Amino acid sequence: MSQSDNSTVAHHFEHAHQQFSAAKLGMWLFIVQEILFFSALFVAYAVYRGLHPEMFIDAHHHLSWKMGGTNTLVLIISSFTMAMSIRAAQLNQRMASFWYLFTTLLCACMFMVIKFFEYAEKIHHGYLPSFWFSGEGVYETMHIFFGIYFTMTGLHGLHVLVGMGLIIWLMIETYKGRYNSEYFTPVEMVGLYWHLVDLIWIFLFPLLYLIG
Amino acid sequence: MSSGTNYINATKGIKSWIFTVDHKRIGIMYLAFVLLAFFLGGMFAILLRLELLTPSALYLTAKQYNQAFTLHGAIMVFLFIVPSIPASLGNFFLPIQLGAIDVAFPKLNLASLWIYVIGAVFCFYSIIGGSVDTGWTFYTPYSSSTDTSVIPMIMGVFILGFSSILTGINFIVTVHKMRAPGLSWFKMPLFIWTLYSTAIIQVLATPVLAITVLLLMLERTIGIGIFDPALGGDPVLFQHFFWFYSHPAVYIMILPAMGVISEVVATFCKKKLFGYELMAYSSMAIAFISFLVWGHHLYVSGQSPYATMLFSLLTFLVGIPSGIKVFNWIATMYTGSIDLKSPFLYFLSFIFLFTIGGFTGVVLGSLSLDIHLHDTYFVVAHFHYVMMGGTVMAFLAGLHYWWPKMFGKMYSEVAARIAFIFVFVGFNMVFFIQFIMGSKGMPRRYYNYLPEFQPYHVVSTIGSWILAVGFFIILGYFIHSLMKGKQAPPNPWGSSAMEWKIASPPTTFNFDENLPYIDHGPYDYPKGNS
Amino acid sequence: MSDKHEHFVIPLKYYVFTLIALLILTVVTVAVAQVDLGWLNIYIAMFVAMIKAAFVIFFFMGVRWDESFNKIALFGCLLFVLIFFVIVIADVSTRGGVYSSESEMFDIQSPVRPIGEGGHHGDSSHHGESDSYKSSSSSH
Ligand code: HEM
Ligand SMILES: [Cu+2]
């Protein structure tokens, strides 16, 4: 066993590459479980949309596609800056990596602020899951749409919040100079997570806001 | 060889256990917790059987009875049987059999253990604070309207799910990345193959359980209205979601058991396992097919008849890989030099009981029969034959087989055989009669029943006492072994498997000097190797 | 070189190109949604979303250059999502089906009719909301 002098290699791994590729596989498996976690929501969406097509179309007019669209753009840009920050870490550009992370965080904040205004508006008009639903509409099952809407976007929003926490942690560590071209595993892993958050939104946006 | 330092005495103090990242210590702690859960679930079982001694109420009210069987089921499934073999024996032996120092993510492994404990605390809270009475399946709309403590329990289930997922991720990565030099895929012991396929199910199915119970929580708290018919929802959708996890989950329970059984049969027959490759492939096949059959739990729930027919067909398919395995185990015994030690006795009872359980599963999978048998004691008997006759017997086989390795102590073989007789006889008394009862129409989950069923119930209840005696004997000689047991040699069974080549108990890093180079198959016996 | 695995750095152009593609596709999908194409809308929207997802997966997440098992894990899990999806939808969309096909075959005059199979809505305070799945099964 070649005992590596590199302090970032844990005792049970033989070399840094094994450790990196193990971490990456682990992260992919985590993403796999996230996908299945969300899949049930998409199934529920499809079932109720199939059962109540008119209600869905009517209900989605209460969502603002402009806000949803803006959020889509914001998330896409954040995904790009996240990818760039990994790249910067790989190229030993510490401060560039830091500022890319910062931009990502900023986008995430923007996403949450817009989300906040959206939610506030829905709540104001009573478009809520059924225990509090008091909104107006022609269909009596409309609370189901909003139940699904709040669950899906809520869980997604929760993932954004967790991602923001992780990015803040990365910024601190990057600032301290923990990452370089030899070791940048955490940046890469959080990056994958962040892209997943973007991926889910890519599907949520047309399904909820652009029903047509 | 004996009294050197090993993983147990390498470091001292309670903290050295709570914060350990050694997969062996984590496995031992898991073992302690799942056995505790088994004890608790078993207590509820004894209470249930006692109530059923007479046709009318004996000492429980209807609601208390409902709570007792719910807690029995939920504890046994989520706290005991799902983590049982993978998290305890699996954690201990997977890295060793792979020739690795540890799993890929030791800290995650530790996290998984303590997440399990947190989940268990939620479940206990549910027991104290207004026990759930929905059945372990939490079917809506009852679960979204009952006033018992559903939320703490499903919160616990949600958290336990995470623990299970983390173990699964860890095992998959470990198998992929931590194999010793020379150990190619088809040189891995079958225990690893089954843990690997189990881990795949854990990663793919458990998140669906998580979201299902989360949605149930939301249904109860804010009324999202997708499961509750009063709000326009579809309760059958809940059953789809639930069984999309829970059918694969029954294979999370049985696959590792099959792995243990494969190890035991090879060692005690001193023979290469018959059809090794087929065994590996059939584990993977079971993992895959298990995702296609969940609808056989919904035959009479108002599912579409077309879906029902499809599911019935697919359900028959799952019997094929299981059948392959049974034939291979039996073929392994042929011309082997069989050593009838207690692990092998449990192996034999596994084959016998699992086959009955599997066959009755196929019976239940056929549509017209299931309409009659659904929600009767026939179903109860079926799943106890596979879960207890299958998984628990295999767990016991594994415990007896690996006990000397894990603790470095021998147990009393005579006591083990006596206990085995109690367990085997008791088990069959409790459950075989339930097949008959069920086919005569005794429904499950009722605290009283028609008087003509009483003889059956009496036999079953007496059986449960015999079974309990068996388990207490086991507990007794295991404790005795820990205190006063003979020092175990490194390889008491003369096995050729990797874990028997190192010290008993192993040292902290498993292999003293370099990682082993593994250049031969796992069952390297003179016989059966062509 | 053999034991010192250099990490592959994805060329910048892929990132920039992906960003532009994603932005354009977002505009496209919003634009298409403004035109009413009936049932086609949702399929177009999903198609565009899948292209976008593919861009994110292959380039941002670097799957194009990743180890093969990571690819298998990702795309394999989609198979299970598909199974989940297809079977549940197949069930929900054919729940009433057997009644109509049975009555065609045997001319059963059953007093029991599945809800939604024509006019039996109790009082008709429903707002003409047709259940597309069920009505399709009774429309022949
Ligand atoms: C040969 C393979 C198997 C087949 C074909 C099969 C088939 C079935 C069927 C059709 C049912 C539904 C009965 C009903 O509710 O009407 C059922 C129930 C059940 N099976 Fe199996 N099974 C098999 C193996 C297993 C295994 C290996 C386990 C667990 C280790 C298991 C655990 C269960 C449980 C827990 C239930 C009842 C769940 C409940 O309603 O509470 N089965 N099985
Ligand atoms: Cu099943």
Tab-separated table of C-alpha atoms and ligand atoms in Angstrom, chain B residues 136-137 243 247 250-251 253-254 296-297 299 315 318-319 322 354 358 361-362 364-365 370 373-375 379 382-383 386-387 391 444-445, ligand 1:
chain	number	residue	atom	x	y	z
B	136	TRP	CA	-47.725	-0.800	8.849
B	137	THR	CA	-48.988	0.093	5.364
B	243	TRP	CA	-45.897	-0.606	-2.887
B	247	HIS	CA	-42.563	-4.683	-2.854
B	250	VAL	CA	-39.384	-7.340	0.524
B	251	TYR	CA	-36.419	-8.188	-1.666
B	253	MET	CA	-35.218	-8.207	3.159
B	254	ILE	CA	-34.702	-11.520	1.407
B	296	HIS	CA	-50.138	-7.598	-6.821
B	297	HIS	CA	-50.924	-5.880	-3.546
B	299	TYR	CA	-55.694	-6.618	-6.875
B	315	THR	CA	-45.506	-11.667	-10.432
B	318	VAL	CA	-40.249	-13.188	-10.016
B	319	GLY	CA	-40.552	-16.797	-8.947
B	322	SER	CA	-35.877	-17.397	-6.720
B	354	PHE	CA	-38.647	-20.109	2.062
B	358	GLY	CA	-42.375	-18.494	-2.169
B	361	GLY	CA	-46.599	-16.135	-2.957
B	362	VAL	CA	-47.183	-17.480	-6.425
B	364	LEU	CA	-51.411	-15.262	-4.095
B	365	GLY	CA	-50.126	-13.820	-7.330
B	370	ASP	CA	-56.114	-13.726	-4.437
B	373	LEU	CA	-57.280	-14.984	-0.042
B	374	HIS	CA	-56.491	-11.289	0.099
B	375	ASP	CA	-56.479	-9.882	3.629
B	379	VAL	CA	-51.383	-13.687	3.398
B	382	HIS	CA	-47.207	-16.251	3.379
B	383	PHE	CA	-45.212	-13.272	4.406
B	386	VAL	CA	-40.704	-15.581	3.725
B	387	MET	CA	-39.794	-12.935	6.255
B	391	THR	CA	-34.897	-13.746	6.456
B	444	ARG	CA	-56.431	-10.625	9.175
B	445	ARG	CA	-56.250	-7.625	11.517
D	1	HEM	C1	-41.709	-15.857	-4.753
D	1	HEM	C2	-41.882	-14.621	-4.634
D	1	HEM	C3	-43.108	-13.932	-4.033
D	1	HEM	C4	-44.337	-13.775	-4.577
D	1	HEM	C5	-44.787	-14.279	-5.916
D	1	HEM	C6	-45.130	-13.027	-3.634
D	1	HEM	C7	-46.455	-12.641	-3.828
D	1	HEM	C8	-47.203	-11.926	-2.930
D	1	HEM	C9	-48.543	-11.480	-3.158
D	1	HEM	C10	-49.335	-11.704	-4.416
D	1	HEM	C11	-48.956	-10.797	-2.057
D	1	HEM	C12	-50.279	-10.076	-1.868
D	1	HEM	C13	-51.258	-10.870	-1.133
D	1	HEM	C14	-52.461	-10.069	-0.773
D	1	HEM	O1	-52.331	-9.064	-0.046
D	1	HEM	O2	-53.552	-10.447	-1.194
D	1	HEM	C15	-47.879	-10.827	-1.122
D	1	HEM	C16	-47.931	-10.228	0.118
D	1	HEM	C17	-46.812	-10.047	0.896
D	1	HEM	N1	-45.556	-10.566	0.659
D	1	HEM	FE1	-45.015	-11.751	-0.869
D	1	HEM	N2	-44.371	-12.741	-2.537
D	1	HEM	C18	-43.137	-13.287	-2.743
D	1	HEM	C19	-42.065	-13.207	-1.889
D	1	HEM	C20	-42.044	-12.440	-0.755
D	1	HEM	C21	-40.869	-12.194	0.035
D	1	HEM	C22	-39.502	-12.738	-0.270
D	1	HEM	C23	-41.252	-11.397	1.061
D	1	HEM	C24	-40.456	-10.822	2.203
D	1	HEM	C25	-39.306	-11.153	2.601
D	1	HEM	C26	-42.658	-11.139	0.921
D	1	HEM	C27	-43.391	-10.356	1.781
D	1	HEM	C28	-44.729	-10.084	1.641
D	1	HEM	C29	-45.479	-9.254	2.541
D	1	HEM	C30	-44.903	-8.501	3.752
D	1	HEM	C31	-46.794	-9.236	2.087
D	1	HEM	C32	-48.014	-8.609	2.728
D	1	HEM	C33	-48.040	-7.172	2.848
D	1	HEM	C34	-49.254	-6.687	3.567
D	1	HEM	O3	-50.324	-6.639	2.953
D	1	HEM	O4	-49.135	-6.344	4.747
D	1	HEM	N3	-43.108	-11.794	-0.186
D	1	HEM	N4	-46.812	-11.517	-1.666
